[in-house]
Tab-separated table of C-alpha atoms in Angstrom:
chain	number	residue	atom	x	y	z
E	1	MET	CA	35.389	-85.155	21.480
E	2	ILE	CA	34.985	-88.796	20.476
E	3	GLY	CA	36.630	-89.448	17.113
E	4	GLY	CA	39.787	-88.573	15.223
E	5	GLY	CA	38.503	-87.944	11.700
E	6	SER	CA	38.261	-84.727	9.710
E	7	TRP	CA	34.954	-83.557	11.203
E	8	ALA	CA	36.109	-84.311	14.755
E	9	THR	CA	39.296	-82.379	14.012
E	10	ALA	CA	37.358	-79.421	12.615
E	11	LEU	CA	35.046	-79.309	15.632
E	12	ALA	CA	37.991	-79.611	18.029
E	13	LYS	CA	39.556	-76.636	16.246
E	14	ILE	CA	36.418	-74.509	16.583
E	15	LEU	CA	35.746	-75.399	20.212
E	16	SER	CA	39.326	-75.069	21.452
E	17	GLU	CA	39.913	-71.778	19.644
E	18	ASN	CA	36.689	-70.471	21.214
E	19	GLY	CA	38.151	-71.121	24.659
E	20	ALA	CA	36.750	-74.554	25.539
E	21	ARG	CA	39.027	-77.221	26.967
E	22	VAL	CA	38.626	-80.321	24.811
E	23	GLY	CA	39.377	-83.836	25.972
E	24	TRP	CA	39.875	-85.682	22.697
E	25	TRP	CA	39.613	-89.452	22.258
E	26	LEU	CA	41.476	-90.921	19.288
E	27	ARG	CA	41.638	-94.593	18.401
E	28	HIS	CA	45.382	-94.875	17.725
E	29	LYS	CA	48.079	-94.355	20.342
E	30	ASP	CA	50.515	-93.080	17.694
E	31	ASP	CA	48.043	-90.339	16.708
E	32	VAL	CA	47.746	-89.204	20.319
E	33	GLN	CA	51.521	-89.049	20.652
E	34	HIS	CA	51.827	-87.178	17.346
E	35	LEU	CA	49.274	-84.592	18.485
E	36	ARG	CA	51.072	-84.095	21.782
E	37	THR	CA	54.418	-83.710	20.033
E	38	THR	CA	53.582	-81.719	16.902
E	39	ARG	CA	50.172	-80.200	17.738
E	40	HIS	CA	48.716	-81.638	14.507
E	41	ASN	CA	46.402	-84.562	13.723
E	42	PRO	CA	48.621	-86.722	11.490
E	43	ARG	CA	45.744	-88.278	9.543
E	44	TYR	CA	43.186	-85.525	8.913
E	45	LEU	CA	43.334	-81.750	8.365
E	46	SER	CA	47.005	-81.855	9.291
E	47	SER	CA	47.379	-78.126	8.516
E	48	VAL	CA	45.411	-77.312	11.679
E	49	GLN	CA	47.642	-76.487	14.647
E	50	PHE	CA	46.256	-76.963	18.154
E	51	ASP	CA	46.968	-75.199	21.420
E	52	LEU	CA	47.908	-78.009	23.810
E	53	THR	CA	46.671	-75.992	26.769
E	54	ARG	CA	43.190	-76.397	25.272
E	55	ILE	CA	43.453	-79.925	23.839
E	56	ALA	CA	43.994	-83.131	25.842
E	57	PRO	CA	44.282	-86.102	23.446
E	58	SER	CA	43.861	-89.610	24.873
E	59	ILE	CA	43.179	-93.230	23.873
E	60	ASP	CA	41.158	-93.746	27.062
E	61	VAL	CA	37.539	-93.080	26.152
E	62	GLU	CA	36.365	-93.560	29.731
E	63	GLU	CA	38.756	-90.898	31.011
E	64	VAL	CA	37.770	-88.422	28.300
E	65	VAL	CA	34.048	-88.861	28.948
E	66	LYS	CA	34.399	-88.749	32.735
E	67	GLU	CA	35.970	-85.278	32.676
E	68	ALA	CA	33.498	-83.775	30.191
E	69	ASP	CA	30.366	-81.646	30.530
E	70	TRP	CA	29.567	-82.137	26.842
E	71	VAL	CA	30.222	-85.342	24.870
E	72	VAL	CA	30.493	-84.819	21.106
E	73	LEU	CA	30.258	-87.997	19.031
E	74	ALA	CA	32.186	-87.787	15.762
E	75	VAL	CA	33.190	-91.335	14.856
E	76	PRO	CA	31.721	-93.025	11.760
E	77	ALA	CA	28.289	-94.486	12.556
E	78	ALA	CA	29.598	-98.001	11.875
E	79	PHE	CA	31.973	-97.636	14.854
E	80	VAL	CA	29.641	-95.972	17.354
E	81	LYS	CA	28.542	-99.179	19.059
E	82	GLU	CA	32.089	-100.572	19.244
E	83	THR	CA	33.358	-97.327	20.763
E	84	LEU	CA	30.576	-96.540	23.214
E	85	ASP	CA	30.013	-100.103	24.429
E	86	LYS	CA	33.303	-99.737	26.308
E	87	LEU	CA	31.528	-97.306	28.625
E	88	ASP	CA	29.469	-98.115	31.705
E	89	ARG	CA	25.727	-97.578	31.263
E	90	ASP	CA	25.879	-94.656	33.696
E	91	ALA	CA	28.884	-93.023	32.031
E	92	LEU	CA	26.757	-90.326	30.353
E	93	LYS	CA	24.692	-89.519	33.416
E	94	ASN	CA	24.511	-85.730	33.882
E	95	LYS	CA	26.271	-85.222	30.531
E	96	ARG	CA	24.926	-83.420	27.496
E	97	VAL	CA	25.503	-85.389	24.294
E	98	ILE	CA	25.811	-83.978	20.778
E	99	SER	CA	25.943	-86.232	17.728
E	100	ALA	CA	28.052	-84.884	14.893
E	101	ILE	CA	27.541	-88.150	12.992
E	102	LYS	CA	25.570	-88.056	9.754
E	103	GLY	CA	24.796	-91.748	9.648
E	104	MET	CA	22.824	-94.585	11.251
E	105	ILE	CA	23.896	-97.589	13.310
E	106	PRO	CA	24.334	-100.438	10.770
E	107	GLY	CA	22.369	-103.571	11.557
E	108	ARG	CA	20.170	-101.732	14.046
E	109	ASN	CA	18.857	-99.111	11.595
E	110	GLU	CA	18.781	-96.558	14.410
E	111	LEU	CA	19.706	-92.923	14.557
E	112	VAL	CA	22.778	-92.340	16.694
E	113	THR	CA	20.748	-90.371	19.255
E	114	ASP	CA	18.197	-93.204	19.497
E	115	TYR	CA	20.951	-95.740	20.134
E	116	VAL	CA	22.639	-93.560	22.763
E	117	SER	CA	19.309	-92.854	24.460
E	118	GLU	CA	18.561	-96.569	24.729
E	119	ARG	CA	22.067	-97.759	25.602
E	120	PHE	CA	22.683	-95.168	28.324
E	121	ARG	CA	19.081	-94.645	29.463
E	122	MET	CA	19.301	-90.974	28.507
E	123	ASN	CA	16.450	-88.541	28.127
E	124	ARG	CA	16.531	-87.127	24.590
E	125	GLU	CA	16.092	-83.674	26.119
E	126	LYS	CA	19.778	-83.991	27.051
E	127	MET	CA	20.824	-84.699	23.460
E	128	GLY	CA	21.292	-82.848	20.202
E	129	CYS	CA	22.844	-83.121	16.756
E	130	VAL	CA	25.003	-80.872	14.577
E	131	ALA	CA	24.009	-80.440	10.956
E	132	GLY	CA	24.287	-78.000	8.098
E	133	PRO	CA	26.483	-77.361	5.062
E	134	CYS	CA	29.856	-77.371	6.766
E	135	HIS	CA	32.649	-79.421	5.198
E	136	ALA	CA	35.540	-79.991	7.565
E	137	GLU	CA	38.067	-78.988	4.911
E	138	GLU	CA	36.512	-75.533	4.620
E	139	VAL	CA	36.434	-75.117	8.397
E	140	ALA	CA	40.179	-75.796	8.393
E	141	LEU	CA	40.526	-72.984	5.845
E	142	GLU	CA	38.236	-70.787	7.994
E	143	LYS	CA	35.712	-70.348	5.193
E	144	GLN	CA	32.347	-68.910	6.218
E	145	SER	CA	30.140	-71.776	7.444
E	146	TYR	CA	26.707	-72.284	9.016
E	147	LEU	CA	25.602	-74.915	11.508
E	148	THR	CA	22.298	-75.915	13.044
E	149	ILE	CA	22.041	-77.595	16.435
E	150	GLY	CA	18.906	-79.718	16.666
E	151	SER	CA	17.500	-80.725	20.061
E	152	PRO	CA	14.106	-81.118	21.759
E	153	ASP	CA	15.568	-78.719	24.349
E	154	LEU	CA	16.149	-75.393	22.587
E	155	ALA	CA	18.136	-74.085	25.551
E	156	LEU	CA	20.596	-76.983	25.213
E	157	ALA	CA	20.849	-76.389	21.465
E	158	GLU	CA	21.498	-72.689	22.025
E	159	ASP	CA	24.160	-73.411	24.642
E	160	PHE	CA	26.086	-75.605	22.217
E	161	ALA	CA	25.549	-73.179	19.339
E	162	GLN	CA	27.175	-70.508	21.483
E	163	LEU	CA	30.253	-72.704	21.937
E	164	LEU	CA	30.631	-72.909	18.140
E	165	ARG	CA	30.088	-69.310	17.066
E	166	ASN	CA	33.099	-67.378	15.853
E	167	ARG	CA	34.028	-65.043	13.014
E	168	TYR	CA	33.641	-67.769	10.363
E	169	VAL	CA	31.002	-70.055	11.939
E	170	LYS	CA	27.398	-69.028	12.501
E	171	ALA	CA	25.265	-71.443	14.512
E	172	HIS	CA	21.635	-71.476	15.554
E	173	ALA	CA	19.258	-73.736	17.479
E	174	ALA	CA	16.303	-75.743	16.154
E	175	ALA	CA	13.825	-78.090	17.823
E	176	ASP	CA	13.572	-80.726	15.050
E	177	LEU	CA	16.101	-83.331	16.246
E	178	ASP	CA	14.666	-86.300	14.314
E	179	GLY	CA	14.081	-84.393	11.084
E	180	ILE	CA	17.533	-82.824	11.053
E	181	GLU	CA	19.245	-86.083	11.924
E	182	TYR	CA	17.369	-88.146	9.338
E	183	CYS	CA	17.941	-85.498	6.665
E	184	ALA	CA	21.672	-85.543	7.443
E	185	VAL	CA	21.609	-89.302	6.829
E	186	MET	CA	19.582	-89.117	3.634
E	187	LYS	CA	21.573	-86.358	1.984
E	188	ASN	CA	24.523	-88.772	1.920
E	189	ILE	CA	22.412	-91.267	-0.040
E	190	ILE	CA	21.472	-88.571	-2.533
E	191	ALA	CA	25.066	-87.361	-2.893
E	192	LEU	CA	26.262	-90.923	-3.436
E	193	THR	CA	23.657	-91.471	-6.161
E	194	CYS	CA	24.546	-88.141	-7.784
E	195	GLY	CA	28.135	-89.348	-7.809
E	196	ILE	CA	27.128	-92.595	-9.509
E	197	ALA	CA	25.306	-90.630	-12.212
E	198	HIS	CA	28.291	-88.327	-12.672
E	199	GLY	CA	30.608	-91.310	-12.980
E	200	LEU	CA	28.352	-92.633	-15.738
E	201	GLY	CA	28.650	-89.343	-17.642
E	202	TYR	CA	25.402	-87.610	-16.678
E	203	GLY	CA	25.747	-83.856	-16.410
E	204	ASP	CA	24.673	-80.955	-14.233
E	205	ASN	CA	21.183	-80.787	-15.710
E	206	PHE	CA	20.402	-84.319	-14.604
E	207	GLN	CA	21.962	-83.811	-11.204
E	208	ALA	CA	19.817	-80.715	-10.604
E	209	VAL	CA	16.709	-82.724	-11.413
E	210	MET	CA	17.848	-85.531	-9.128
E	211	VAL	CA	18.394	-83.124	-6.225
E	212	ALA	CA	14.983	-81.520	-6.806
E	213	ASN	CA	13.355	-84.949	-6.744
E	214	ALA	CA	15.426	-85.865	-3.699
E	215	VAL	CA	13.878	-83.012	-1.706
E	216	GLN	CA	10.444	-84.513	-2.395
E	217	GLU	CA	11.703	-87.993	-1.456
E	218	ILE	CA	13.093	-86.703	1.840
E	219	ARG	CA	9.871	-84.816	2.545
E	220	ARG	CA	7.739	-87.954	2.008
E	221	PHE	CA	10.007	-90.050	4.207
E	222	LEU	CA	10.166	-87.540	7.062
E	223	TYR	CA	6.413	-87.001	6.979
E	224	ALA	CA	5.796	-90.764	7.233
E	225	LEU	CA	8.201	-91.058	10.181
E	226	ASN	CA	7.652	-87.835	12.081
E	227	PRO	CA	4.932	-85.561	10.697
E	228	GLN	CA	5.519	-82.044	11.962
E	229	PRO	CA	5.967	-78.641	10.331
E	230	ARG	CA	9.516	-78.201	9.037
E	231	ASP	CA	10.983	-75.971	6.344
E	232	LEU	CA	13.092	-78.224	4.146
E	233	SER	CA	14.497	-75.185	2.340
E	234	ALA	CA	16.446	-74.252	5.505
E	235	SER	CA	20.209	-74.703	5.539
E	236	ALA	CA	20.094	-77.677	7.946
E	237	TYR	CA	18.118	-79.595	5.325
E	238	LEU	CA	18.529	-78.227	1.788
E	239	GLY	CA	21.871	-76.533	2.416
E	240	ASP	CA	23.434	-79.723	3.731
E	241	LEU	CA	21.970	-81.685	0.810
E	242	LEU	CA	23.326	-79.252	-1.789
E	243	VAL	CA	26.869	-79.047	-0.454
E	244	THR	CA	27.114	-82.827	-0.107
E	245	ALA	CA	25.712	-83.447	-3.596
E	246	TYR	CA	27.921	-80.883	-5.355
E	247	SER	CA	31.107	-80.284	-3.376
E	248	GLN	CA	34.565	-81.518	-4.323
E	249	PHE	CA	35.023	-82.357	-0.632
E	250	SER	CA	32.036	-84.729	-0.497
E	251	ARG	CA	33.301	-88.228	0.207
E	252	ASN	CA	29.855	-89.684	-0.570
E	253	ARG	CA	29.776	-88.072	-4.004
E	254	THR	CA	33.368	-89.234	-4.568
E	255	PHE	CA	32.506	-92.793	-3.527
E	256	GLY	CA	29.455	-92.825	-5.828
E	257	ASN	CA	31.491	-91.405	-8.706
E	258	MET	CA	33.953	-94.275	-8.395
E	259	VAL	CA	31.135	-96.835	-8.399
E	260	GLY	CA	29.658	-95.173	-11.491
E	261	ARG	CA	33.024	-95.405	-13.207
E	262	GLY	CA	33.174	-99.156	-12.605
E	263	TYR	CA	34.849	-99.596	-9.224
E	264	SER	CA	33.506	-102.320	-6.979
E	265	VAL	CA	32.256	-101.180	-3.581
E	266	LYS	CA	35.247	-102.775	-1.872
E	267	SER	CA	37.831	-101.276	-4.214
E	268	ALA	CA	36.263	-97.808	-3.910
E	269	GLN	CA	36.340	-98.061	-0.114
E	270	MET	CA	39.966	-99.182	-0.119
E	271	GLU	CA	41.121	-96.427	-2.467
E	272	MET	CA	39.301	-93.683	-0.539
E	273	ASN	CA	40.615	-94.844	2.852
E	274	MET	CA	37.733	-92.887	4.385
E	275	VAL	CA	34.218	-93.919	5.410
E	276	ALA	CA	31.392	-92.844	3.104
E	277	GLU	CA	28.423	-92.844	5.482
E	278	GLY	CA	26.009	-93.064	2.558
E	279	TYR	CA	26.984	-96.658	1.804
E	280	TYR	CA	25.658	-97.851	5.174
E	281	ALA	CA	22.803	-95.333	5.198
E	282	VAL	CA	21.377	-96.729	1.956
E	283	LYS	CA	20.743	-100.110	3.555
E	284	SER	CA	19.416	-98.665	6.822
E	285	ILE	CA	16.948	-96.280	5.189
E	286	TYR	CA	15.873	-98.903	2.645
E	287	GLU	CA	15.115	-101.373	5.442
E	288	VAL	CA	13.301	-98.775	7.571
E	289	ASN	CA	11.163	-98.007	4.532
E	290	LYS	CA	10.058	-101.621	4.140
E	291	ASP	CA	7.461	-100.912	6.820
E	292	LEU	CA	6.683	-97.343	5.774
E	293	ARG	CA	6.310	-98.119	2.041
E	294	VAL	CA	7.152	-94.554	1.019
E	295	ASN	CA	7.929	-93.914	-2.648
E	296	MET	CA	11.730	-93.548	-2.558
E	297	PRO	CA	13.136	-94.169	-6.051
E	298	ILE	CA	16.587	-92.667	-5.436
E	299	THR	CA	17.214	-94.674	-2.280
E	300	SER	CA	15.921	-97.818	-3.979
E	301	ALA	CA	18.187	-97.278	-6.991
E	302	ALA	CA	21.237	-96.833	-4.743
E	303	TYR	CA	20.320	-99.975	-2.804
E	304	HIS	CA	19.933	-102.035	-5.991
E	305	ILE	CA	23.352	-100.887	-7.230
E	306	LEU	CA	25.286	-101.242	-3.966
E	307	TYR	CA	23.656	-104.288	-2.402
E	308	GLU	CA	22.019	-106.220	-5.245
E	309	LYS	CA	24.847	-105.535	-7.713
E	310	ILE	CA	22.574	-104.199	-10.456
E	311	ALA	CA	24.668	-102.421	-13.105
E	312	PRO	CA	24.744	-98.671	-12.361
E	313	ALA	CA	23.988	-97.792	-15.996
E	314	VAL	CA	20.851	-99.961	-15.961
E	315	GLU	CA	19.580	-98.640	-12.635
E	316	ILE	CA	20.139	-94.949	-13.428
E	317	GLU	CA	18.455	-95.448	-16.812
E	318	LEU	CA	15.378	-96.744	-14.963
E	319	LEU	CA	15.606	-93.973	-12.375
E	320	LYS	CA	15.631	-91.151	-14.894
E	321	GLU	CA	12.225	-92.191	-16.181
E	322	LYS	CA	10.758	-91.625	-12.703
E	323	PHE	CA	11.856	-87.981	-12.484
E	324	ARG	CA	9.798	-84.941	-13.360
């Protein structure tokens, strides 16, 4: 497990309680020591108690990866390159890699699996992603949750799904790696924009219309990038979008809400003390779309607000005229 945030903690809980032995890389030495001493992550989901016979926390990413059969990536997308570039190019040879990151590599505008494939010369058949409506906070509370493992290799996806299944987590395999991964990125943009609208005082009626239009925006974008049959009403797509757009646990919605209420981007980031993947995703998707030229009014509105400093009230007023 690469990462010490809430989602990494939730996945470590699921995997270790299902009997897997989890080598766990965390950035801070103090966090590793705290876990070894108290059996809790001091920063995230601190109510979760770990069995130290199943968890081996470490600040040595090379050691953690070397001992693993599976490598689960759960750091914010902005830190993927910094973290993985410490590894030798052959470090992931004969490993199976799962991205639990719902973001893109800033500056490169690449999916995490594309970056890993290129950096470590990995066949994408050895890779997958985790998606679905599954907030880490609810996993910690053992609320019923559903996950989808996307991979070109359905057998690999099924193997990892089996590692996750328990009495409160259902998991299934799907072949649409690119579609699931891109949708996981885009739903953060939508949730962020819903948050901006909410911060401005727009209500549930408007948010429902925005989400309905967002499904069409995602469909157009995915078709332009990777045209293949996919059911966007499935939980890996629509379910993940809905929970991120509406949930109290959604950091992207929270971040957007603060921007809508008048916070600057920097002040919202500092007050949250957590990474909202949607902020970086807006720029990546907007730049990818410069070549595709897909009609993406929600993404464009978010970009104008966050990166061109257009007043949120002005931009959302323009956006609402584009909805049906």
